[in-house]
XYZ file of C-alpha atoms in Angstrom:
295
model
C 247.611 69.393 104.032
C 247.880 72.600 101.990
C 246.814 74.680 105.166
C 249.200 72.833 107.333
C 252.124 73.588 104.892
C 251.125 77.068 104.567
C 250.845 77.646 108.512
C 254.445 76.082 108.925
C 256.066 78.279 106.490
C 254.133 81.192 107.869
C 255.406 80.294 111.251
C 258.876 79.580 110.118
C 259.276 82.863 108.471
C 257.847 84.809 111.483
C 260.190 82.928 113.979
C 263.370 83.485 111.682
C 262.444 87.129 111.058
C 261.926 87.782 115.006
C 265.268 85.819 115.610
C 267.513 87.404 112.812
C 266.357 90.852 113.614
C 268.189 90.522 116.874
C 271.127 89.975 115.102
C 272.275 92.713 112.647
C 275.936 92.572 112.719
C 277.364 89.563 110.642
C 280.938 90.545 110.663
C 282.246 88.411 113.390
C 281.947 84.651 113.685
C 279.936 84.744 116.883
C 277.041 86.567 115.248
C 277.139 84.241 112.193
C 276.805 81.366 114.727
C 273.872 82.957 116.446
C 272.258 83.619 113.133
C 272.698 79.916 112.212
C 271.196 78.846 115.877
C 268.369 81.280 115.121
C 267.454 79.589 111.815
C 267.665 75.852 113.346
C 265.629 77.156 116.374
C 263.239 78.630 113.821
C 263.148 75.275 111.852
C 262.589 73.401 115.249
C 259.545 75.475 116.121
C 258.280 75.314 112.749
C 258.596 71.470 112.852
C 256.915 71.358 116.320
C 254.211 73.632 115.252
C 253.661 71.501 112.131
C 253.671 68.312 114.267
C 251.147 69.774 116.643
C 249.030 70.980 113.802
C 249.164 67.571 111.931
C 248.437 65.959 115.163
C 245.253 68.012 115.745
C 244.038 67.546 112.097
C 244.660 63.824 112.468
C 242.559 63.700 115.769
C 239.805 66.009 114.114
C 239.850 63.617 111.149
C 239.535 60.548 113.500
C 236.814 62.204 115.509
C 234.811 62.895 112.123
C 235.557 59.244 111.037
C 234.019 58.083 114.181
C 230.933 60.259 113.979
C 230.433 59.103 110.409
C 230.714 55.574 111.623
C 228.176 55.977 114.397
C 225.796 57.819 111.986
C 226.065 54.817 109.524
C 225.569 52.299 112.242
C 222.636 54.304 113.518
C 221.204 54.312 110.065
C 221.916 50.682 109.557
C 220.260 49.778 112.976
C 217.250 51.757 112.037
C 217.027 50.245 108.620
C 217.313 46.917 110.078
C 214.662 47.524 112.630
C 212.375 48.806 109.975
C 212.959 45.810 107.831
C 212.144 43.569 110.659
C 208.960 45.566 111.302
C 207.981 45.157 107.885
C 208.936 41.448 107.752
C 206.999 40.874 111.056
C 203.843 42.838 109.356
C 204.298 40.634 106.436
C 204.403 37.576 108.246
C 201.339 38.445 110.373
C 199.479 39.453 107.279
C 200.455 36.041 105.653
C 199.489 34.092 108.798
C 196.130 35.836 109.064
C 195.402 35.273 105.569
C 196.347 31.625 106.095
C 194.142 31.515 108.920
C 191.236 33.236 107.154
C 191.592 30.514 104.198
C 191.709 27.718 106.788
C 188.632 29.172 108.543
C 186.652 29.744 105.466
C 187.304 26.136 104.142
C 186.030 24.764 107.423
C 183.015 26.739 107.204
C 182.425 25.587 103.611
C 182.871 21.953 105.015
C 180.251 22.574 107.605
C 177.652 23.329 104.917
C 178.197 20.173 103.011
C 175.361 17.723 102.505
C 177.936 14.731 103.466
C 178.608 13.940 107.130
C 181.965 12.896 106.623
C 182.891 16.478 105.232
C 181.105 18.081 107.953
C 183.251 16.200 110.485
C 186.204 17.267 108.743
C 185.193 20.794 109.101
C 184.968 20.580 112.813
C 188.246 18.750 113.037
C 189.721 21.660 111.012
C 188.384 24.324 113.291
C 189.658 22.241 116.249
C 193.148 22.343 114.934
C 192.877 26.039 113.940
C 191.844 26.860 117.464
C 194.701 24.870 118.998
C 197.162 26.675 117.134
C 195.748 30.285 117.200
C 194.638 31.205 120.774
C 193.436 34.691 119.518
C 190.851 33.131 117.326
C 189.535 30.372 119.666
C 186.467 32.558 121.028
C 185.462 33.008 117.191
C 185.729 29.305 116.699
C 183.705 28.342 119.785
C 181.014 30.809 118.407
C 181.040 28.995 115.375
C 180.732 25.670 116.742
C 177.920 26.729 119.119
C 176.251 28.461 116.079
C 176.175 25.068 114.324
C 174.585 23.339 117.257
C 171.780 25.902 117.537
C 170.695 25.305 113.947
C 167.410 23.237 113.953
C 167.606 19.577 114.589
C 165.032 16.876 114.998
C 166.510 13.617 116.092
C 165.205 10.580 114.430
C 165.859 8.397 117.508
C 162.851 8.382 120.205
C 163.483 10.329 123.075
C 162.803 7.351 124.974
C 166.040 5.617 123.830
C 169.572 5.955 124.968
C 171.373 7.916 122.541
C 174.516 6.030 122.923
C 172.724 2.780 121.810
C 173.567 1.735 118.497
C 170.343 2.501 116.362
C 170.988 1.930 112.508
C 168.961 3.649 110.076
C 166.288 1.740 108.468
C 166.772 0.558 104.833
C 165.352 2.802 102.223
C 164.695 5.747 104.471
C 167.118 8.611 103.574
C 165.584 11.082 105.865
C 166.113 8.917 108.882
C 169.666 8.064 107.628
C 170.702 11.577 107.187
C 169.349 12.314 110.725
C 171.532 9.656 112.153
C 174.371 10.994 110.444
C 173.739 14.733 111.700
C 173.588 13.171 115.061
C 176.990 11.872 114.824
C 178.256 15.263 113.577
C 176.481 17.094 116.373
C 177.934 14.727 118.965
C 181.401 15.380 117.588
C 180.756 19.040 117.875
C 179.908 18.694 121.459
C 182.845 16.779 122.172
C 185.205 19.270 120.575
C 183.727 21.950 122.788
C 183.793 20.112 126.241
C 187.343 18.594 125.721
C 189.070 22.005 125.268
C 187.187 23.599 128.228
C 188.318 21.056 130.425
C 191.219 22.504 132.647
C 193.056 19.142 132.999
C 195.959 19.268 130.311
C 196.178 15.571 129.703
C 192.537 15.723 128.250
C 193.640 18.039 125.581
C 194.458 21.841 125.038
C 192.453 24.190 127.237
C 191.201 26.969 125.194
C 190.559 29.126 128.056
C 187.368 30.573 129.960
C 185.678 31.631 127.004
C 181.957 32.356 126.188
C 179.429 29.644 125.075
C 175.929 30.588 123.329
C 173.980 27.412 122.872
C 170.452 29.098 123.516
C 167.683 27.040 121.475
C 170.142 24.482 120.923
C 169.251 20.667 120.659
C 171.974 18.896 122.695
C 172.364 15.196 122.833
C 173.816 13.350 125.852
C 175.478 16.705 126.582
C 178.783 16.225 128.744
C 180.479 19.396 130.491
C 182.568 17.705 133.112
C 185.559 19.198 134.717
C 185.149 22.500 132.644
C 185.559 26.093 132.995
C 183.855 28.566 130.944
C 183.191 32.289 130.983
C 179.532 33.387 130.102
C 177.142 30.445 129.332
C 173.797 30.891 127.532
C 171.414 27.932 127.638
C 168.455 29.686 127.400
C 165.675 27.677 125.709
C 167.929 24.580 124.961
C 166.646 21.222 125.011
C 168.808 18.365 126.642
C 167.867 15.107 125.358
C 169.404 12.086 126.986
C 171.534 12.346 130.189
C 173.197 15.540 130.939
C 176.346 16.006 132.952
C 177.902 19.292 133.929
C 179.540 17.885 136.820
C 182.452 19.784 138.654
C 182.263 22.744 136.208
C 182.774 26.185 137.132
C 180.757 29.051 135.285
C 183.045 32.240 136.030
C 180.128 34.429 134.784
C 176.511 34.252 134.500
C 174.781 30.906 133.668
C 171.512 31.055 132.104
C 169.161 27.790 131.822
C 165.969 30.051 131.315
C 163.190 27.875 130.111
C 165.785 25.347 129.074
C 164.338 21.495 129.073
C 165.993 18.417 130.554
C 164.367 15.406 129.058
C 166.639 12.934 131.217
C 168.752 12.608 134.328
C 170.656 16.211 134.902
C 173.723 15.884 137.094
C 174.934 19.257 138.352
C 177.005 17.922 141.151
C 179.946 20.056 142.541
C 179.406 22.670 139.890
C 180.467 26.304 140.887
C 178.538 29.166 139.760
C 180.468 32.487 140.358
C 178.070 34.646 138.451
C 174.192 34.258 138.646
C 172.477 30.929 137.941
C 169.155 31.491 136.280
C 167.025 28.456 136.352
C 163.665 30.268 135.814
C 161.304 27.919 134.402
C 163.662 25.370 133.742
C 161.983 21.950 133.309
C 163.381 18.844 134.814
C 161.622 15.950 133.544
C 163.528 13.388 135.149
C 166.078 13.147 138.079
C 168.138 16.088 139.052
C 171.482 15.904 140.821
C 172.768 19.064 142.565
C 175.140 17.901 145.406
C 177.953 20.211 146.694
C 176.992 22.889 144.314
C 178.353 26.360 145.034
C 176.434 29.425 144.307
C 178.489 32.458 145.075
C 176.003 35.197 143.674
C 172.773 34.571 144.970
């Protein structure tokens, strides 16, 4: 405001000097009136100039305020985005830690000597995979890894596995094998139920890869499923095997695998290579309406 005042005074003085300098004779009343009019005109010009300058300064201040507000808003928006980014990272880290903890506990359960605890481990892995699609392949690989571990069924191969067989009293080894059989059947069911594409049968985990090479598979059912790469090399299928209406989207390896009982591949689709080299079928084989697209 000091600058405005000085400017207005300067303009007033200049205007008055210019106007009054034209009127030197003040002896008559006409010249006096002219001098008064000159003073009024100078004051009017000064007032107008002062108003214009004040208006310009007000507009300039308003513009400066708007720029400051925009900058404050931009900084606030950047700060908010950064905070949201940090919050998302923290949430993701927290989620990953929780998943890791749950996965670790499930793995520990699978190593228990109690069948009920091992069963709980598979159910924990199933829930974890249902809720976290990014970890499904890891969980599938873990379940397959368990099924690849050595196992010798205590039930004679000639019996149907689904027949009720009670462990003999006083034979803890046979009892353990019977319990382990139930655990493995559960692991197989977890796998097959989530490779089925029909939503009503469970959450479809996607066309993931399975590695069941050297596995002992009991009454294996893989019906109406869709899978990526499938490795059954050197696997032993005990009991009836049903792989009906299943699509193998990548290579399917059955190299040197053994089917001790009936094997049903009806309506299966092999999109990639189907390798049955030296595969042993010790009973009936059904392969009606099977599709091979990579021969």
